[in-house]
């Protein structure tokens, strides 16, 4: 009889774990939608990325940093052109992503620069325009990370200092297959 009770207890535990597993997957699915292989690419930023971008600009302005967004959503054609820069065309390599391989193509990434006191757009990561002893560029990156962005300056192999993205736990592979972040993600 004792062995029987132990068996029943274990069966309940296993059932419980299986139920949790399914509930968890259900939650995961709520974060993503599948639009199919021919899913159209967005022509603008994802609303949450757009929202956080605006907050980033405001919060930076509050500490006297003028953030200038140089790029947001990017077409496949433009991505392919950028990819050729430093390869078949002149210039420095600016990306390792071909068309469809960048979060910019899915409205999930932005690039930033700074505007100095003279009103010029600069890419100087050491510039300290608010004179607080810290480079403005890194202060902006810190604000962005607090807002949920992943920063290209943290990447190990190819540091992309102007780049900020929100992946919503979707890989490029999944995005290419037609998965998209659901827009109903609760505000954090
Ligand atoms: Zn970028």
PDB file of C-alpha atoms and ligand atoms in Angstrom:
ATOM      1  CA  UNK A   1       0.000   0.000   0.000  1.00  0.00           C
ATOM      2  CA  UNK A   2       2.853   2.360   0.854  1.00  0.00           C
ATOM      3  CA  UNK A   3       4.486   1.827  -2.522  1.00  0.00           C
ATOM      4  CA  UNK A   4       1.155   2.520  -4.211  1.00  0.00           C
ATOM      5  CA  UNK A   5       0.789   5.877  -2.392  1.00  0.00           C
ATOM      6  CA  UNK A   6       4.312   6.879  -3.408  1.00  0.00           C
ATOM      7  CA  UNK A   7       3.483   6.041  -7.009  1.00  0.00           C
ATOM      8  CA  UNK A   8       0.304   8.169  -6.888  1.00  0.00           C
ATOM      9  CA  UNK A   9       2.253  11.061  -5.338  1.00  0.00           C
ATOM     10  CA  UNK A  10       4.872  10.893  -8.053  1.00  0.00           C
ATOM     11  CA  UNK A  11       2.214  10.759 -10.755  1.00  0.00           C
ATOM     12  CA  UNK A  12       0.704  13.965  -9.367  1.00  0.00           C
ATOM     13  CA  UNK A  13       4.081  15.669  -9.268  1.00  0.00           C
ATOM     14  CA  UNK A  14       4.788  14.689 -12.857  1.00  0.00           C
ATOM     15  CA  UNK A  15       1.327  15.826 -13.989  1.00  0.00           C
ATOM     16  CA  UNK A  16       1.857  19.139 -12.212  1.00  0.00           C
ATOM     17  CA  UNK A  17       5.209  19.690 -13.911  1.00  0.00           C
ATOM     18  CA  UNK A  18       3.724  18.845 -17.319  1.00  0.00           C
ATOM     19  CA  UNK A  19       0.879  21.300 -16.706  1.00  0.00           C
ATOM     20  CA  UNK A  20       3.336  24.037 -15.725  1.00  0.00           C
ATOM     21  CA  UNK A  21       5.340  23.322 -18.862  1.00  0.00           C
ATOM     22  CA  UNK A  22       2.285  23.767 -21.079  1.00  0.00           C
ATOM     23  CA  UNK A  23       1.184  26.918 -19.252  1.00  0.00           C
ATOM     24  CA  UNK A  24       4.671  28.347 -19.683  1.00  0.00           C
ATOM     25  CA  UNK A  25       4.640  27.614 -23.408  1.00  0.00           C
ATOM     26  CA  UNK A  26       1.236  29.224 -23.675  1.00  0.00           C
ATOM     27  CA  UNK A  27       2.668  32.365 -22.078  1.00  0.00           C
ATOM     28  CA  UNK A  28       5.572  32.273 -24.477  1.00  0.00           C
ATOM     29  CA  UNK A  29       3.202  32.084 -27.420  1.00  0.00           C
ATOM     30  CA  UNK A  30       1.381  35.171 -26.242  1.00  0.00           C
ATOM     31  CA  UNK A  31       4.551  37.152 -26.783  1.00  0.00           C
ATOM     32  CA  UNK A  32       4.880  36.122 -30.414  1.00  0.00           C
ATOM     33  CA  UNK A  33       2.657  35.873 -33.417  1.00  0.00           C
ATOM     34  CA  UNK A  34       3.263  33.784 -36.505  1.00  0.00           C
ATOM     35  CA  UNK A  35       2.444  35.601 -39.723  1.00  0.00           C
ATOM     36  CA  UNK A  36       3.755  32.979 -42.144  1.00  0.00           C
ATOM     37  CA  UNK A  37       6.734  32.747 -44.488  1.00  0.00           C
ATOM     38  CA  UNK A  38       5.558  35.659 -46.654  1.00  0.00           C
ATOM     39  CA  UNK A  39       4.978  37.957 -43.687  1.00  0.00           C
ATOM     40  CA  UNK A  40       5.360  41.554 -44.798  1.00  0.00           C
ATOM     41  CA  UNK A  41       8.169  43.589 -43.258  1.00  0.00           C
ATOM     42  CA  UNK A  42       7.098  46.553 -41.165  1.00  0.00           C
ATOM     43  CA  UNK A  43       7.616  49.998 -42.634  1.00  0.00           C
ATOM     44  CA  UNK A  44       8.062  51.614 -39.249  1.00  0.00           C
ATOM     45  CA  UNK A  45       9.365  50.843 -35.771  1.00  0.00           C
ATOM     46  CA  UNK A  46       7.508  48.426 -33.517  1.00  0.00           C
ATOM     47  CA  UNK A  47       5.283  50.580 -31.264  1.00  0.00           C
ATOM     48  CA  UNK A  48       7.138  49.576 -28.103  1.00  0.00           C
ATOM     49  CA  UNK A  49      10.519  50.322 -29.680  1.00  0.00           C
ATOM     50  CA  UNK A  50       9.143  53.655 -30.906  1.00  0.00           C
ATOM     51  CA  UNK A  51       7.873  54.436 -27.409  1.00  0.00           C
ATOM     52  CA  UNK A  52      11.159  53.526 -25.685  1.00  0.00           C
ATOM     53  CA  UNK A  53      13.115  55.500 -28.279  1.00  0.00           C
ATOM     54  CA  UNK A  54      11.145  58.622 -27.361  1.00  0.00           C
ATOM     55  CA  UNK A  55      11.662  57.998 -23.638  1.00  0.00           C
ATOM     56  CA  UNK A  56      15.395  57.563 -24.286  1.00  0.00           C
ATOM     57  CA  UNK A  57      15.568  60.955 -26.017  1.00  0.00           C
ATOM     58  CA  UNK A  58      13.645  62.585 -23.149  1.00  0.00           C
ATOM     59  CA  UNK A  59      15.708  60.997 -20.378  1.00  0.00           C
ATOM     60  CA  UNK A  60      18.963  61.902 -22.108  1.00  0.00           C
ATOM     61  CA  UNK A  61      17.757  65.475 -22.619  1.00  0.00           C
ATOM     62  CA  UNK A  62      17.061  65.659 -18.868  1.00  0.00           C
ATOM     63  CA  UNK A  63      20.818  65.204 -18.263  1.00  0.00           C
ATOM     64  CA  UNK A  64      21.740  67.598 -21.082  1.00  0.00           C
ATOM     65  CA  UNK A  65      22.533  65.036 -23.739  1.00  0.00           C
ATOM     66  CA  UNK A  66      21.106  65.649 -27.189  1.00  0.00           C
ATOM     67  CA  UNK A  67      20.503  62.211 -28.714  1.00  0.00           C
ATOM     68  CA  UNK A  68      20.023  62.079 -32.451  1.00  0.00           C
ATOM     69  CA  UNK A  69      18.479  58.943 -33.956  1.00  0.00           C
ATOM     70  CA  UNK A  70      20.169  58.330 -37.291  1.00  0.00           C
ATOM     71  CA  UNK A  71      18.333  55.158 -38.287  1.00  0.00           C
ATOM     72  CA  UNK A  72      15.293  53.169 -37.344  1.00  0.00           C
ATOM     73  CA  UNK A  73      13.443  50.804 -39.559  1.00  0.00           C
ATOM     74  CA  UNK A  74      15.496  49.822 -42.598  1.00  0.00           C
ATOM     75  CA  UNK A  75      14.424  48.246 -45.883  1.00  0.00           C
ATOM     76  CA  UNK A  76      16.035  45.063 -47.227  1.00  0.00           C
ATOM     77  CA  UNK A  77      17.463  47.091 -50.144  1.00  0.00           C
ATOM     78  CA  UNK A  78      19.092  49.615 -47.837  1.00  0.00           C
ATOM     79  CA  UNK A  79      20.472  46.813 -45.652  1.00  0.00           C
ATOM     80  CA  UNK A  80      22.050  45.150 -48.709  1.00  0.00           C
ATOM     81  CA  UNK A  81      23.582  48.474 -49.762  1.00  0.00           C
ATOM     82  CA  UNK A  82      25.078  48.920 -46.293  1.00  0.00           C
ATOM     83  CA  UNK A  83      26.403  45.361 -46.381  1.00  0.00           C
ATOM     84  CA  UNK A  84      28.319  46.134 -49.590  1.00  0.00           C
ATOM     85  CA  UNK A  85      30.014  49.110 -47.936  1.00  0.00           C
ATOM     86  CA  UNK A  86      33.580  48.031 -47.115  1.00  0.00           C
ATOM     87  CA  UNK A  87      33.141  44.922 -49.272  1.00  0.00           C
ATOM     88  CA  UNK A  88      32.321  45.508 -52.956  1.00  0.00           C
ATOM     89  CA  UNK A  89      32.049  49.253 -52.298  1.00  0.00           C
ATOM     90  CA  UNK A  90      34.292  51.820 -50.635  1.00  0.00           C
ATOM     91  CA  UNK A  91      34.224  52.653 -46.956  1.00  0.00           C
ATOM     92  CA  UNK A  92      34.462  50.908 -43.642  1.00  0.00           C
ATOM     93  CA  UNK A  93      32.463  47.808 -42.840  1.00  0.00           C
ATOM     94  CA  UNK A  94      29.437  48.981 -40.890  1.00  0.00           C
ATOM     95  CA  UNK A  95      27.404  45.798 -40.652  1.00  0.00           C
ATOM     96  CA  UNK A  96      27.686  42.046 -40.793  1.00  0.00           C
ATOM     97  CA  UNK A  97      24.030  41.631 -41.647  1.00  0.00           C
ATOM     98  CA  UNK A  98      22.650  41.234 -45.154  1.00  0.00           C
ATOM     99  CA  UNK A  99      19.086  42.220 -46.020  1.00  0.00           C
ATOM    100  CA  UNK A 100      16.697  40.380 -43.713  1.00  0.00           C
ATOM    101  CA  UNK A 101      19.426  39.563 -41.190  1.00  0.00           C
ATOM    102  CA  UNK A 102      19.226  42.750 -39.144  1.00  0.00           C
ATOM    103  CA  UNK A 103      16.756  43.713 -36.442  1.00  0.00           C
ATOM    104  CA  UNK A 104      16.499  47.046 -38.300  1.00  0.00           C
ATOM    105  CA  UNK A 105      14.614  45.184 -41.047  1.00  0.00           C
ATOM    106  CA  UNK A 106      11.904  44.226 -38.551  1.00  0.00           C
ATOM    107  CA  UNK A 107      11.444  47.626 -36.917  1.00  0.00           C
ATOM    108  CA  UNK A 108      13.230  46.430 -33.783  1.00  0.00           C
ATOM    109  CA  UNK A 109      16.464  48.446 -33.872  1.00  0.00           C
ATOM    110  CA  UNK A 110      17.624  52.049 -33.905  1.00  0.00           C
ATOM    111  CA  UNK A 111      21.015  53.721 -34.259  1.00  0.00           C
ATOM    112  CA  UNK A 112      21.961  56.804 -32.331  1.00  0.00           C
ATOM    113  CA  UNK A 113      24.497  59.588 -32.480  1.00  0.00           C
ATOM    114  CA  UNK A 114      24.971  62.755 -30.454  1.00  0.00           C
ATOM    115  CA  UNK A 115      24.420  66.382 -31.312  1.00  0.00           C
ATOM    116  CA  UNK A 116      27.090  68.673 -29.897  1.00  0.00           C
ATOM    117  CA  UNK A 117      26.750  72.259 -28.723  1.00  0.00           C
ATOM    118  CA  UNK A 118      27.365  73.516 -32.251  1.00  0.00           C
ATOM    119  CA  UNK A 119      24.428  71.421 -33.450  1.00  0.00           C
ATOM    120  CA  UNK A 120      26.598  68.972 -35.371  1.00  0.00           C
ATOM    121  CA  UNK A 121      25.869  65.249 -35.441  1.00  0.00           C
ATOM    122  CA  UNK A 122      28.871  63.427 -33.975  1.00  0.00           C
ATOM    123  CA  UNK A 123      29.904  59.813 -33.440  1.00  0.00           C
ATOM    124  CA  UNK A 124      32.531  60.609 -30.808  1.00  0.00           C
ATOM    125  CA  UNK A 125      32.121  58.048 -28.030  1.00  0.00           C
ATOM    126  CA  UNK A 126      34.402  60.069 -25.714  1.00  0.00           C
ATOM    127  CA  UNK A 127      32.504  63.360 -26.006  1.00  0.00           C
ATOM    128  CA  UNK A 128      31.400  64.738 -22.646  1.00  0.00           C
ATOM    129  CA  UNK A 129      29.059  67.564 -23.599  1.00  0.00           C
ATOM    130  CA  UNK A 130      27.296  67.705 -20.236  1.00  0.00           C
ATOM    131  CA  UNK A 131      30.664  67.949 -18.441  1.00  0.00           C
ATOM    132  CA  UNK A 132      29.922  65.379 -15.757  1.00  0.00           C
ATOM    133  CA  UNK A 133      33.139  63.435 -16.300  1.00  0.00           C
ATOM    134  CA  UNK A 134      31.415  60.598 -18.137  1.00  0.00           C
ATOM    135  CA  UNK A 135      31.275  60.126 -21.902  1.00  0.00           C
ATOM    136  CA  UNK A 136      27.754  60.991 -23.075  1.00  0.00           C
ATOM    137  CA  UNK A 137      27.731  58.045 -25.454  1.00  0.00           C
ATOM    138  CA  UNK A 138      27.952  55.524 -22.611  1.00  0.00           C
ATOM    139  CA  UNK A 139      25.432  57.423 -20.506  1.00  0.00           C
ATOM    140  CA  UNK A 140      22.948  57.073 -23.371  1.00  0.00           C
ATOM    141  CA  UNK A 141      23.748  53.353 -23.644  1.00  0.00           C
ATOM    142  CA  UNK A 142      23.047  52.923 -19.911  1.00  0.00           C
ATOM    143  CA  UNK A 143      19.675  54.675 -20.162  1.00  0.00           C
ATOM    144  CA  UNK A 144      18.798  52.564 -23.195  1.00  0.00           C
ATOM    145  CA  UNK A 145      19.683  49.333 -21.393  1.00  0.00           C
ATOM    146  CA  UNK A 146      17.495  50.353 -18.456  1.00  0.00           C
ATOM    147  CA  UNK A 147      14.664  50.800 -20.966  1.00  0.00           C
ATOM    148  CA  UNK A 148      15.144  47.243 -22.225  1.00  0.00           C
ATOM    149  CA  UNK A 149      17.405  47.771 -25.222  1.00  0.00           C
ATOM    150  CA  UNK A 150      20.354  45.545 -26.026  1.00  0.00           C
ATOM    151  CA  UNK A 151      23.369  47.708 -26.926  1.00  0.00           C
ATOM    152  CA  UNK A 152      25.726  46.868 -29.807  1.00  0.00           C
ATOM    153  CA  UNK A 153      28.637  48.242 -27.771  1.00  0.00           C
ATOM    154  CA  UNK A 154      28.319  45.211 -25.503  1.00  0.00           C
ATOM    155  CA  UNK A 155      28.828  42.750 -28.335  1.00  0.00           C
ATOM    156  CA  UNK A 156      32.028  40.835 -28.147  1.00  0.00           C
ATOM    157  CA  UNK A 157      33.036  40.366 -31.766  1.00  0.00           C
ATOM    158  CA  UNK A 158      31.732  43.307 -33.718  1.00  0.00           C
ATOM    159  CA  UNK A 159      31.143  46.336 -31.538  1.00  0.00           C
ATOM    160  CA  UNK A 160      28.327  48.397 -33.008  1.00  0.00           C
ATOM    161  CA  UNK A 161      28.348  51.434 -30.710  1.00  0.00           C
ATOM    162  CA  UNK A 162      25.412  53.322 -32.249  1.00  0.00           C
ATOM    163  CA  UNK A 163      23.155  50.268 -32.313  1.00  0.00           C
ATOM    164  CA  UNK A 164      20.230  49.528 -29.971  1.00  0.00           C
ATOM    165  CA  UNK A 165      17.779  46.684 -30.447  1.00  0.00           C
ATOM    166  CA  UNK A 166      14.884  44.898 -28.785  1.00  0.00           C
ATOM    167  CA  UNK A 167      14.643  41.273 -29.801  1.00  0.00           C
ATOM    168  CA  UNK A 168      11.567  40.212 -27.792  1.00  0.00           C
ATOM    169  CA  UNK A 169      13.376  36.860 -27.535  1.00  0.00           C
ATOM    170  CA  UNK A 170      13.063  36.340 -31.259  1.00  0.00           C
ATOM    171  CA  UNK A 171      16.115  35.261 -33.244  1.00  0.00           C
ATOM    172  CA  UNK A 172      16.754  36.584 -36.735  1.00  0.00           C
ATOM    173  CA  UNK A 173      16.023  33.052 -37.939  1.00  0.00           C
ATOM    174  CA  UNK A 174      12.549  33.159 -36.341  1.00  0.00           C
ATOM    175  CA  UNK A 175      11.881  36.635 -37.733  1.00  0.00           C
ATOM    176  CA  UNK A 176      12.876  35.443 -41.199  1.00  0.00           C
ATOM    177  CA  UNK A 177      10.442  32.551 -40.847  1.00  0.00           C
ATOM    178  CA  UNK A 178       7.601  34.964 -40.109  1.00  0.00           C
ATOM    179  CA  UNK A 179       7.433  35.166 -36.324  1.00  0.00           C
ATOM    180  CA  UNK A 180       6.860  38.658 -34.940  1.00  0.00           C
ATOM    181  CA  UNK A 181       6.645  40.131 -31.471  1.00  0.00           C
ATOM    182  CA  UNK A 182       3.050  40.531 -30.443  1.00  0.00           C
ATOM    183  CA  UNK A 183       2.130  44.181 -29.920  1.00  0.00           C
ATOM    184  CA  UNK A 184       0.157  43.393 -26.788  1.00  0.00           C
ATOM    185  CA  UNK A 185       3.202  43.090 -24.561  1.00  0.00           C
ATOM    186  CA  UNK A 186       2.427  44.703 -21.220  1.00  0.00           C
ATOM    187  CA  UNK A 187       4.409  47.837 -20.417  1.00  0.00           C
ATOM    188  CA  UNK A 188       7.167  47.108 -17.952  1.00  0.00           C
TER     189      UNK A 188
HETATM  190 ZN1  LIG B   1      22.027  49.458 -35.968  1.00  0.00          ZN
END
